[in-house]
Amino acid sequence: MLGQSITRNSLLLALFAVVTTLLIAGTYLLTKDTIAQERRKAEEKALLEIVPARLHDNNMLDDTLVAKAGKTGLGLREDKTIYVARQAGQAHAVILPVIAPDGYSGDIELIVGVKRDGRVAGVRVLNHRETPGLGDKVDLAKSDWVLSFNGRSLTEPSVEQWAVKKDHGVFDQFTGATITPRAVVAATRRALEYAQTHHDYLFGSSTKPDSATTNDKAEPASNSGPGAL
Amino acid sequence: MASASYKDLSLNGLWKNNPAIVQLLGLCPLLAVTGSVVNALGLAAATTLVLLCSNTAVSIIRNIVSDAVRLPVFVMIIAAAVTCTELIMQAFAYELYQILGIFLPLITTNCVILGRADAFASKNSLAPAMYDGLMMGLGFGVILVLLGALRELAGTGALFADMDLLFGSMAADWKLVLIEDYQAFLLAILPPGAFIFTGLLIAGKNLIDAQIKRRQDAHKAEPVVGSKRVRVTGTIS
């Protein structure tokens, strides 16, 4: 009697496990392509904000390099994707993934566009948990503060002045929030330094701009997890 | 229980036994995503959909499943419903999916859903079970949206910001700035604001209930005046 009921119940459970799994698998298969499309669209939107369509003629989502995790200055904990914007085959800007580990509440995920000449093409905050109303002004939706990086480079202002005004730098801090902008300024500076030291890797050899581009596609863009948005 | 009328079901879900402010179930998402109307609406829709699906499925299989494995089966059904909802939302409202983030999968742990599956759907036939799911979902959703609206208004002085995340580009200019040059009231948007406003909503509901009761009592008292003989034993109903 007991054995019978155990058998019956386990069979029942197994049956439900199979049915619900099938259901999920079916929905997954049906929505898979749409989701991939949406994800790409969202990624592309962020990239196009930094390097508008008229400034490049390649598909940045497919033209990528790898940013290694570890002590590269980008602060990444896992390998991420660098997107390359080209015009007539020549890399003219790269979009680097950067993490500012020293935000007010946890990591701030950024993408920083760096032009060939070492100037900032644009900075966008992708993901953060900063205090609403104070630190979240680094988000372009809340304030256009991040636009103040546009056109800056490591020589302009000088490296010592890559800081918020409170630390004798040139960038504004926000009323009531210094830690967040400080973290973003430092992360942007580190991204520029990375671009400077890895200039050949990112932009191809400076003397022969076209020769090095063939092996740039070392990795497909598939490793762009949710963090890349 | 089986004879519960649709009117009772609606009244229960929306008011008398409201999952959010009477049963106080699912407080975690309630407090976490109600910073703005659009977030609240997104989670409300997702929760209602899950509740409807799970109640329907549970009611259909209620006679097959034995008591011993009832709960694991319900949990499987709910988890499947949530996962499917998440996938669908990811496909058709991607930006909202990103905003709701972890709270979408966490619908699985919303006690309202397992609670209704076990307390109602597993004992009732299909139509009332579906209706109950819908009403409970609506009751939860109304409170979510109300809380979102209150907090958004108190926090930013505006309403319906970013509605295009949910309704596409036609909703881009739905934002209502009710108070110009509003000094943002941070507390309302931060988690403590959620607790305070939830408390106010519960207090408000209790106030209305007390009012209704007083009015009913006053109404009831009148016919007694004429009769001297009042039955004092047995149950009065």
CSV table of C-alpha atoms in Angstrom, one decimal:
chain,number,residue,atom,x,y,z
A,1,MET,CA,0.0,0.0,0.0
A,2,LEU,CA,2.7,2.4,1.1
A,3,GLY,CA,5.0,1.3,-1.7
A,4,GLN,CA,2.2,1.8,-4.2
A,5,SER,CA,1.5,5.3,-3.1
A,6,ILE,CA,5.2,6.2,-3.2
A,7,THR,CA,5.4,4.9,-6.7
A,8,ARG,CA,2.4,6.7,-7.8
A,9,ASN,CA,3.5,10.0,-6.3
A,10,SER,CA,7.0,9.8,-7.7
A,11,LEU,CA,5.6,9.1,-11.1
A,12,LEU,CA,3.3,12.0,-10.8
A,13,LEU,CA,6.1,14.3,-9.8
A,14,ALA,CA,8.3,13.1,-12.6
A,15,LEU,CA,5.4,13.6,-15.0
A,16,PHE,CA,5.0,17.2,-13.8
A,17,ALA,CA,8.7,17.9,-14.0
A,18,VAL,CA,8.7,16.7,-17.6
A,19,VAL,CA,5.6,18.7,-18.6
A,20,THR,CA,6.8,22.0,-17.0
A,21,THR,CA,10.2,21.6,-18.5
A,22,LEU,CA,8.7,21.1,-21.9
A,23,LEU,CA,6.6,24.2,-21.4
A,24,ILE,CA,9.6,26.3,-20.5
A,25,ALA,CA,11.7,24.8,-23.3
A,26,GLY,CA,8.9,25.6,-25.8
A,27,THR,CA,8.6,29.2,-24.6
A,28,TYR,CA,12.4,29.5,-24.7
A,29,LEU,CA,12.6,28.3,-28.3
A,30,LEU,CA,9.8,30.5,-29.4
A,31,THR,CA,11.2,33.7,-27.8
A,32,LYS,CA,14.9,33.0,-28.3
A,33,ASP,CA,15.4,34.9,-31.5
A,34,THR,CA,13.4,37.9,-30.4
A,35,ILE,CA,15.3,38.1,-27.2
A,36,ALA,CA,18.7,37.9,-29.0
A,37,GLN,CA,17.5,40.7,-31.3
A,38,GLU,CA,16.3,42.9,-28.5
A,39,ARG,CA,19.6,42.4,-26.7
A,40,ARG,CA,21.6,43.4,-29.7
A,41,LYS,CA,19.4,46.4,-30.3
A,42,ALA,CA,19.9,47.6,-26.7
A,43,GLU,CA,23.6,47.1,-27.0
A,44,GLU,CA,23.8,48.9,-30.3
A,45,LYS,CA,21.8,51.8,-28.9
A,46,ALA,CA,24.4,52.4,-26.2
A,47,LEU,CA,27.2,52.1,-28.6
A,48,LEU,CA,25.7,54.4,-31.2
A,49,GLU,CA,25.3,57.1,-28.5
A,50,ILE,CA,29.0,57.2,-28.1
A,51,VAL,CA,30.0,56.8,-31.8
A,52,PRO,CA,27.1,58.0,-33.9
A,53,ALA,CA,26.4,56.2,-37.2
A,54,ARG,CA,27.9,58.9,-39.4
A,55,LEU,CA,31.3,58.5,-37.7
A,56,HIS,CA,31.8,54.8,-38.6
A,57,ASP,CA,30.8,52.5,-41.4
A,58,ASN,CA,31.3,49.0,-39.8
A,59,ASN,CA,29.0,47.0,-37.6
A,60,MET,CA,30.5,47.6,-34.2
A,61,LEU,CA,28.7,44.6,-32.6
A,62,ASP,CA,30.6,42.3,-34.9
A,63,ASP,CA,33.9,44.1,-34.8
A,64,THR,CA,35.3,43.3,-31.4
A,65,LEU,CA,38.4,42.7,-29.3
A,66,VAL,CA,38.7,41.1,-25.9
A,67,ALA,CA,39.3,43.1,-22.7
A,68,LYS,CA,41.0,40.8,-20.3
A,69,ALA,CA,40.0,40.5,-16.7
A,70,GLY,CA,42.5,41.4,-14.1
A,71,LYS,CA,44.8,44.2,-13.4
A,72,THR,CA,44.5,46.0,-16.7
A,73,GLY,CA,43.2,49.2,-15.3
A,74,LEU,CA,39.7,48.5,-16.6
A,75,GLY,CA,38.8,46.8,-13.4
A,76,LEU,CA,37.0,43.9,-15.0
A,77,ARG,CA,36.3,40.7,-13.2
A,78,GLU,CA,35.6,38.7,-16.3
A,79,ASP,CA,36.6,39.1,-19.9
A,80,LYS,CA,34.5,41.6,-21.7
A,81,THR,CA,34.1,42.9,-25.2
A,82,ILE,CA,35.7,46.0,-26.7
A,83,TYR,CA,33.9,47.4,-29.7
A,84,VAL,CA,35.8,48.9,-32.6
A,85,ALA,CA,34.4,51.7,-34.8
A,86,ARG,CA,36.0,51.9,-38.2
A,87,GLN,CA,35.8,54.2,-41.1
A,88,ALA,CA,37.1,52.9,-44.4
A,89,GLY,CA,38.7,50.0,-42.6
A,90,GLN,CA,40.7,52.1,-40.1
A,91,ALA,CA,39.9,51.9,-36.5
A,92,HIS,CA,39.0,55.3,-35.4
A,93,ALA,CA,37.5,54.8,-32.0
A,94,VAL,CA,37.1,52.0,-29.5
A,95,ILE,CA,34.5,51.5,-26.8
A,96,LEU,CA,36.0,50.1,-23.7
A,97,PRO,CA,34.1,48.4,-20.9
A,98,VAL,CA,35.2,49.8,-17.5
A,99,ILE,CA,34.2,49.1,-14.0
A,100,ALA,CA,34.6,51.6,-11.2
A,101,PRO,CA,34.8,49.5,-8.1
A,102,ASP,CA,34.7,52.4,-5.7
A,103,GLY,CA,31.2,53.7,-6.2
A,104,TYR,CA,29.1,54.7,-3.2
A,105,SER,CA,27.2,51.4,-3.3
A,106,GLY,CA,29.1,48.8,-5.3
A,107,ASP,CA,30.4,48.7,-8.8
A,108,ILE,CA,29.5,51.2,-11.4
A,109,GLU,CA,29.6,49.7,-14.9
A,110,LEU,CA,30.7,52.1,-17.6
A,111,ILE,CA,31.5,52.1,-21.3
A,112,VAL,CA,34.1,54.7,-22.4
A,113,GLY,CA,34.6,55.6,-26.0
A,114,VAL,CA,38.2,56.5,-26.8
A,115,LYS,CA,39.2,58.0,-30.1
A,116,ARG,CA,42.4,57.2,-32.0
A,117,ASP,CA,44.0,60.4,-30.8
A,118,GLY,CA,43.4,59.6,-27.2
A,119,ARG,CA,40.4,61.8,-26.7
A,120,VAL,CA,37.2,60.7,-25.0
A,121,ALA,CA,34.4,60.1,-27.5
A,122,GLY,CA,31.8,59.6,-24.8
A,123,VAL,CA,31.1,58.0,-21.4
A,124,ARG,CA,27.9,56.2,-20.4
A,125,VAL,CA,27.0,54.5,-17.2
A,126,LEU,CA,25.3,51.2,-17.9
A,127,ASN,CA,24.6,49.9,-14.5
A,128,HIS,CA,24.9,51.4,-11.0
A,129,ARG,CA,23.2,51.3,-7.6
A,130,GLU,CA,24.1,54.8,-6.6
A,131,THR,CA,21.7,56.8,-4.4
A,132,PRO,CA,18.7,58.1,-6.4
A,133,GLY,CA,18.7,61.8,-6.5
A,134,LEU,CA,22.3,62.2,-5.5
A,135,GLY,CA,24.8,59.8,-7.0
A,136,ASP,CA,22.6,58.8,-9.9
A,137,LYS,CA,23.4,62.0,-11.7
A,138,VAL,CA,26.2,60.1,-13.5
A,139,ASP,CA,23.4,58.6,-15.5
A,140,LEU,CA,22.7,60.6,-18.7
A,141,ALA,CA,18.9,60.1,-18.1
A,142,LYS,CA,19.2,62.2,-14.9
A,143,SER,CA,21.9,64.7,-15.7
A,144,ASP,CA,24.2,65.5,-18.6
A,145,TRP,CA,27.3,65.5,-16.3
A,146,VAL,CA,28.9,62.6,-18.2
A,147,LEU,CA,29.0,64.8,-21.3
A,148,SER,CA,31.7,66.9,-19.6
A,149,PHE,CA,34.2,64.1,-20.4
A,150,ASN,CA,33.7,64.5,-24.2
A,151,GLY,CA,36.9,65.6,-26.0
A,152,ARG,CA,39.0,65.3,-22.9
A,153,SER,CA,42.3,63.4,-23.0
A,154,LEU,CA,45.2,62.6,-20.7
A,155,THR,CA,47.0,65.8,-21.5
A,156,GLU,CA,43.9,68.0,-21.3
A,157,PRO,CA,43.5,68.3,-18.4
A,158,SER,CA,46.8,66.9,-17.1
A,159,VAL,CA,46.7,63.6,-15.2
A,160,GLU,CA,46.8,65.3,-11.8
A,161,GLN,CA,43.7,67.3,-12.7
A,162,TRP,CA,41.7,64.2,-13.7
A,163,ALA,CA,39.7,64.6,-10.5
A,164,VAL,CA,36.7,66.3,-9.1
A,165,LYS,CA,37.0,69.9,-8.1
A,166,LYS,CA,37.0,69.0,-4.4
A,167,ASP,CA,40.3,67.1,-5.1
A,168,HIS,CA,41.7,70.1,-7.1
A,169,GLY,CA,40.6,68.6,-10.4
A,170,VAL,CA,38.5,70.1,-13.2
A,171,PHE,CA,35.4,68.0,-13.0
A,172,ASP,CA,32.3,69.0,-11.1
A,173,GLN,CA,31.1,66.9,-8.2
A,174,PHE,CA,27.4,66.8,-7.3
A,175,THR,CA,25.9,68.5,-4.3
A,176,GLY,CA,25.8,65.9,-1.6
A,177,ALA,CA,27.7,63.3,-3.6
A,178,THR,CA,31.4,63.3,-4.2
A,179,ILE,CA,32.2,59.6,-4.0
A,180,THR,CA,30.3,58.6,-7.1
A,181,PRO,CA,31.7,61.2,-9.5
A,182,ARG,CA,35.1,60.6,-8.1
A,183,ALA,CA,34.8,57.0,-8.9
A,184,VAL,CA,33.6,57.7,-12.5
A,185,VAL,CA,36.3,60.3,-13.1
A,186,ALA,CA,39.0,57.8,-12.0
A,187,ALA,CA,37.6,55.0,-14.0
A,188,THR,CA,37.5,57.2,-17.1
A,189,ARG,CA,41.1,58.2,-16.6
A,190,ARG,CA,42.1,54.6,-16.2
A,191,ALA,CA,40.3,53.7,-19.4
A,192,LEU,CA,42.3,56.4,-21.3
A,193,GLU,CA,45.5,55.1,-19.8
A,194,TYR,CA,44.6,51.6,-20.9
A,195,ALA,CA,43.9,52.9,-24.4
A,196,GLN,CA,47.3,54.7,-24.4
A,197,THR,CA,49.3,51.6,-23.3
A,198,HIS,CA,47.4,49.2,-25.6
A,199,HIS,CA,47.2,51.6,-28.5
A,200,ASP,CA,48.5,49.1,-31.0
A,201,TYR,CA,46.2,46.3,-29.9
A,202,LEU,CA,43.2,48.6,-30.1
A,203,PHE,CA,43.8,50.6,-33.1
A,204,GLY,CA,46.2,48.5,-35.1
A,205,SER,CA,49.8,49.4,-35.6
A,206,SER,CA,50.0,53.2,-36.0
A,207,THR,CA,52.3,53.1,-39.0
A,208,LYS,CA,50.3,50.6,-41.1
A,209,PRO,CA,46.7,51.0,-40.0
A,210,ASP,CA,45.2,48.4,-42.2
A,211,SER,CA,47.5,45.4,-41.8
A,212,ALA,CA,46.8,44.6,-38.2
A,213,THR,CA,43.0,44.6,-38.5
A,214,THR,CA,42.6,41.1,-39.8
A,215,ASN,CA,43.4,39.4,-36.6
A,216,ASP,CA,41.4,41.8,-34.5
A,217,LYS,CA,38.4,39.5,-34.5
A,218,ALA,CA,40.0,37.2,-32.0
A,219,GLU,CA,36.7,36.5,-30.2
A,220,PRO,CA,33.1,36.6,-31.3
A,221,ALA,CA,30.8,39.0,-29.6
A,222,SER,CA,28.9,36.3,-28.0
A,223,ASN,CA,30.4,36.8,-24.6
A,224,SER,CA,28.5,40.0,-24.0
A,225,GLY,CA,26.5,39.1,-21.0
A,226,PRO,CA,23.8,41.3,-19.5
A,227,GLY,CA,26.6,43.5,-18.1
A,228,ALA,CA,27.6,44.6,-21.5
A,229,LEU,CA,24.3,46.6,-21.8
B,1,MET,CA,-16.2,27.6,-0.4
B,2,ALA,CA,-17.2,26.1,-3.6
B,3,SER,CA,-20.2,28.3,-3.9
B,4,ALA,CA,-18.3,31.5,-3.5
B,5,SER,CA,-19.9,34.0,-5.8
B,6,TYR,CA,-18.0,36.1,-8.3
B,7,LYS,CA,-19.0,39.2,-6.5
B,8,ASP,CA,-17.4,37.8,-3.3
B,9,LEU,CA,-14.3,36.8,-5.2
B,10,SER,CA,-13.9,40.3,-6.6
B,11,LEU,CA,-14.6,41.9,-3.2
B,12,ASN,CA,-12.1,39.6,-1.5
B,13,GLY,CA,-9.3,40.1,-4.0
B,14,LEU,CA,-9.7,43.8,-4.4
B,15,TRP,CA,-10.6,44.9,-0.9
B,16,LYS,CA,-11.5,42.7,2.0
B,17,ASN,CA,-8.7,40.2,1.6
B,18,ASN,CA,-6.4,42.3,-0.5
B,19,PRO,CA,-3.1,40.4,-0.8
B,20,ALA,CA,-0.9,43.4,-0.4
B,21,ILE,CA,-2.5,45.5,2.3
B,22,VAL,CA,-4.6,43.0,4.2
B,23,GLN,CA,-2.7,39.7,3.9
B,24,LEU,CA,0.6,41.6,3.6
B,25,LEU,CA,1.9,39.0,1.2
B,26,GLY,CA,4.6,39.7,-1.4
B,27,LEU,CA,6.0,42.7,0.5
B,28,CYS,CA,9.5,42.2,-0.9
B,29,PRO,CA,8.6,43.1,-4.6
B,30,LEU,CA,5.9,45.5,-3.3
B,31,LEU,CA,8.5,47.6,-1.5
B,32,ALA,CA,11.3,47.2,-4.0
B,33,VAL,CA,9.9,48.1,-7.3
B,34,THR,CA,7.3,50.7,-6.4
B,35,GLY,CA,9.6,53.7,-7.0
B,36,SER,CA,7.7,54.7,-10.1
B,37,VAL,CA,4.4,53.9,-11.8
B,38,VAL,CA,6.0,52.2,-14.8
B,39,ASN,CA,8.0,49.7,-12.6
B,40,ALA,CA,4.9,49.0,-10.5
B,41,LEU,CA,2.7,48.5,-13.5
B,42,GLY,CA,5.2,46.1,-15.1
B,43,LEU,CA,5.5,43.9,-12.0
B,44,ALA,CA,1.7,44.1,-11.5
B,45,ALA,CA,1.1,42.8,-15.0
B,46,ALA,CA,3.7,40.0,-14.6
B,47,THR,CA,2.3,39.0,-11.2
B,48,THR,CA,-1.3,38.9,-12.4
B,49,LEU,CA,-0.3,36.9,-15.4
B,50,VAL,CA,1.5,34.3,-13.3
B,51,LEU,CA,-1.3,34.2,-10.8
B,52,LEU,CA,-3.8,33.6,-13.5
B,53,CYS,CA,-1.7,30.9,-15.1
B,54,SER,CA,-0.9,29.1,-11.9
B,55,ASN,CA,-4.5,29.2,-10.6
B,56,THR,CA,-5.7,27.8,-13.9
B,57,ALA,CA,-3.2,25.0,-14.0
B,58,VAL,CA,-3.6,24.1,-10.4
B,59,SER,CA,-7.4,24.0,-10.7
B,60,ILE,CA,-7.2,21.7,-13.8
B,61,ILE,CA,-4.9,19.2,-12.1
B,62,ARG,CA,-6.5,19.4,-8.6
B,63,ASN,CA,-8.1,16.0,-8.9
B,64,ILE,CA,-5.0,14.2,-10.2
B,65,VAL,CA,-2.5,15.3,-7.6
B,66,SER,CA,-2.5,13.6,-4.2
B,67,ASP,CA,-2.1,15.6,-1.1
B,68,ALA,CA,1.4,14.3,-0.4
B,69,VAL,CA,3.0,15.8,-3.5
B,70,ARG,CA,0.6,18.7,-3.8
B,71,LEU,CA,3.0,21.5,-2.9
B,72,PRO,CA,6.0,20.4,-5.0
B,73,VAL,CA,3.7,20.1,-8.0
B,74,PHE,CA,2.3,23.6,-7.3
B,75,VAL,CA,5.8,25.0,-7.0
B,76,MET,CA,6.8,23.5,-10.3
B,77,ILE,CA,3.8,24.9,-12.0
B,78,ILE,CA,4.5,28.4,-10.5
B,79,ALA,CA,8.2,28.3,-11.4
B,80,ALA,CA,7.3,27.3,-15.0
B,81,ALA,CA,4.7,30.1,-15.3
B,82,VAL,CA,7.2,32.6,-13.9
B,83,THR,CA,10.0,31.5,-16.2
B,84,CYS,CA,7.7,31.7,-19.3
B,85,THR,CA,6.5,35.1,-18.2
B,86,GLU,CA,10.1,36.3,-17.8
B,87,LEU,CA,11.0,35.0,-21.3
B,88,ILE,CA,8.0,36.7,-22.9
B,89,MET,CA,8.8,39.9,-21.2
B,90,GLN,CA,12.4,39.7,-22.2
B,91,ALA,CA,11.2,39.3,-25.8
B,92,PHE,CA,8.6,42.0,-25.9
B,93,ALA,CA,9.5,44.6,-23.2
B,94,TYR,CA,13.2,44.3,-22.9
B,95,GLU,CA,14.0,47.5,-21.2
B,96,LEU,CA,11.3,46.9,-18.6
B,97,TYR,CA,12.8,43.5,-18.1
B,98,GLN,CA,16.1,45.1,-17.3
B,99,ILE,CA,14.5,47.5,-14.8
B,100,LEU,CA,12.6,44.8,-13.0
B,101,GLY,CA,15.7,42.7,-13.0
B,102,ILE,CA,15.8,40.2,-10.2
B,103,PHE,CA,12.2,40.9,-9.1
B,104,LEU,CA,10.8,39.2,-12.1
B,105,PRO,CA,12.2,35.7,-11.2
B,106,LEU,CA,11.4,36.5,-7.6
B,107,ILE,CA,7.7,36.4,-8.4
B,108,THR,CA,8.1,32.7,-7.8
B,109,THR,CA,8.7,33.4,-4.1
B,110,ASN,CA,5.7,35.7,-3.8
B,111,CYS,CA,3.5,34.0,-1.2
B,112,VAL,CA,0.4,35.3,-2.8
B,113,ILE,CA,0.8,32.9,-5.7
B,114,LEU,CA,1.4,29.7,-3.7
B,115,GLY,CA,-1.1,30.8,-1.2
B,116,ARG,CA,-3.9,31.2,-3.7
B,117,ALA,CA,-3.0,28.0,-5.4
B,118,ASP,CA,-3.2,26.0,-2.2
B,119,ALA,CA,-6.0,27.8,-0.5
B,120,PHE,CA,-8.4,28.4,-3.4
B,121,ALA,CA,-7.5,27.0,-6.8
B,122,SER,CA,-6.8,23.4,-5.5
B,123,LYS,CA,-10.4,23.3,-4.1
B,124,ASN,CA,-12.4,25.0,-6.8
B,125,SER,CA,-13.3,24.4,-10.4
B,126,LEU,CA,-11.7,26.1,-13.3
B,127,ALA,CA,-13.8,29.2,-13.8
B,128,PRO,CA,-13.8,30.5,-10.2
B,129,ALA,CA,-10.1,29.6,-9.8
B,130,MET,CA,-9.2,31.7,-12.8
B,131,TYR,CA,-11.4,34.5,-11.6
B,132,ASP,CA,-9.9,34.4,-8.2
B,133,GLY,CA,-6.4,34.5,-9.7
B,134,LEU,CA,-7.3,37.5,-11.8
B,135,MET,CA,-8.9,39.4,-8.9
B,136,MET,CA,-6.0,38.7,-6.5
B,137,GLY,CA,-3.6,39.8,-9.1
B,138,LEU,CA,-5.6,42.9,-9.7
B,139,GLY,CA,-5.8,43.6,-6.0
B,140,PHE,CA,-2.1,43.2,-5.7
B,141,GLY,CA,-1.5,45.2,-8.8
B,142,VAL,CA,-3.7,48.1,-7.8
B,143,ILE,CA,-1.8,48.5,-4.6
B,144,LEU,CA,1.5,48.3,-6.5
B,145,VAL,CA,0.5,51.0,-8.9
B,146,LEU,CA,-1.0,53.2,-6.2
B,147,LEU,CA,2.2,52.9,-4.2
B,148,GLY,CA,4.3,53.6,-7.2
B,149,ALA,CA,2.2,56.7,-8.1
B,150,LEU,CA,2.4,58.0,-4.5
B,151,ARG,CA,6.1,57.5,-4.3
B,152,GLU,CA,6.8,58.9,-7.7
B,153,LEU,CA,4.7,61.9,-7.0
B,154,ALA,CA,6.2,62.6,-3.6
B,155,GLY,CA,9.7,61.8,-4.7
B,156,THR,CA,9.9,63.6,-8.1
B,157,GLY,CA,6.8,65.7,-8.4
B,158,ALA,CA,5.9,64.0,-11.6
B,159,LEU,CA,3.8,61.0,-12.7
B,160,PHE,CA,4.1,58.4,-15.4
B,161,ALA,CA,7.7,59.1,-16.3
B,162,ASP,CA,9.3,56.6,-18.8
B,163,MET,CA,6.0,55.0,-19.6
B,164,ASP,CA,7.4,54.3,-23.1
B,165,LEU,CA,9.3,51.4,-21.5
B,166,LEU,CA,6.0,49.6,-21.3
B,167,PHE,CA,3.8,51.0,-24.0
B,168,GLY,CA,6.3,51.8,-26.7
B,169,SER,CA,7.1,55.2,-28.3
B,170,MET,CA,3.5,56.5,-28.2
B,171,ALA,CA,3.8,56.8,-24.4
B,172,ALA,CA,7.0,58.8,-24.5
B,173,ASP,CA,5.2,62.1,-23.6
B,174,TRP,CA,2.8,60.7,-21.0
B,175,LYS,CA,4.9,62.2,-18.2
B,176,LEU,CA,2.9,64.6,-16.1
B,177,VAL,CA,4.9,67.2,-14.3
B,178,LEU,CA,2.5,68.1,-11.6
B,179,ILE,CA,4.8,70.3,-9.6
B,180,GLU,CA,7.3,72.5,-11.4
B,181,ASP,CA,10.8,72.9,-10.0
B,182,TYR,CA,10.1,70.2,-7.4
B,183,GLN,CA,12.9,69.7,-4.9
B,184,ALA,CA,13.2,65.9,-5.1
B,185,PHE,CA,12.0,64.3,-1.9
B,186,LEU,CA,14.5,61.5,-1.6
B,187,LEU,CA,13.0,59.6,1.3
B,188,ALA,CA,9.9,58.7,-0.8
B,189,ILE,CA,12.0,57.0,-3.5
B,190,LEU,CA,14.3,55.2,-1.1
B,191,PRO,CA,13.2,52.0,0.6
B,192,PRO,CA,12.0,53.7,3.8
B,193,GLY,CA,9.6,55.6,1.7
B,194,ALA,CA,8.0,52.3,0.6
B,195,PHE,CA,7.4,51.3,4.2
B,196,ILE,CA,6.0,54.6,5.1
B,197,PHE,CA,3.6,54.8,2.2
B,198,THR,CA,2.5,51.2,2.6
B,199,GLY,CA,1.7,52.0,6.2
B,200,LEU,CA,-0.3,55.0,5.1
B,201,LEU,CA,-2.2,52.9,2.6
B,202,ILE,CA,-3.0,50.2,5.2
B,203,ALA,CA,-4.1,52.9,7.7
B,204,GLY,CA,-6.3,54.5,5.0
B,205,LYS,CA,-8.0,51.2,4.2
B,206,ASN,CA,-8.6,50.6,7.9
B,207,LEU,CA,-10.1,54.1,8.3
B,208,ILE,CA,-12.5,53.4,5.4
B,209,ASP,CA,-13.4,50.0,6.8
B,210,ALA,CA,-14.1,51.6,10.2
B,211,GLN,CA,-16.3,54.2,8.6
B,212,ILE,CA,-18.3,51.6,6.7
B,213,LYS,CA,-18.7,49.5,9.8
B,214,ARG,CA,-19.9,52.5,11.8
B,215,ARG,CA,-22.4,53.4,9.2
B,216,GLN,CA,-23.6,49.8,9.0
B,217,ASP,CA,-24.0,49.6,12.8
B,218,ALA,CA,-26.0,52.8,12.8
B,219,HIS,CA,-28.1,51.3,10.1
B,220,LYS,CA,-28.7,48.1,11.9
B,221,ALA,CA,-29.5,49.7,15.2
B,222,GLU,CA,-32.5,51.5,13.9
B,223,PRO,CA,-35.0,48.6,13.4
B,224,VAL,CA,-34.2,47.3,16.9
B,225,VAL,CA,-35.7,50.4,18.5
B,226,GLY,CA,-39.3,49.2,18.0
B,227,SER,CA,-38.9,45.8,19.5
B,228,LYS,CA,-38.3,45.2,23.1
B,229,ARG,CA,-37.6,41.5,22.8
B,230,VAL,CA,-34.1,40.7,21.7
B,231,ARG,CA,-32.9,37.2,21.3
B,232,VAL,CA,-29.8,36.7,23.4
B,233,THR,CA,-29.1,33.0,23.1
B,234,GLY,CA,-27.8,31.0,20.1
B,235,THR,CA,-26.0,32.4,17.2
B,236,ILE,CA,-27.2,35.6,15.6
B,237,SER,CA,-26.8,35.6,11.9
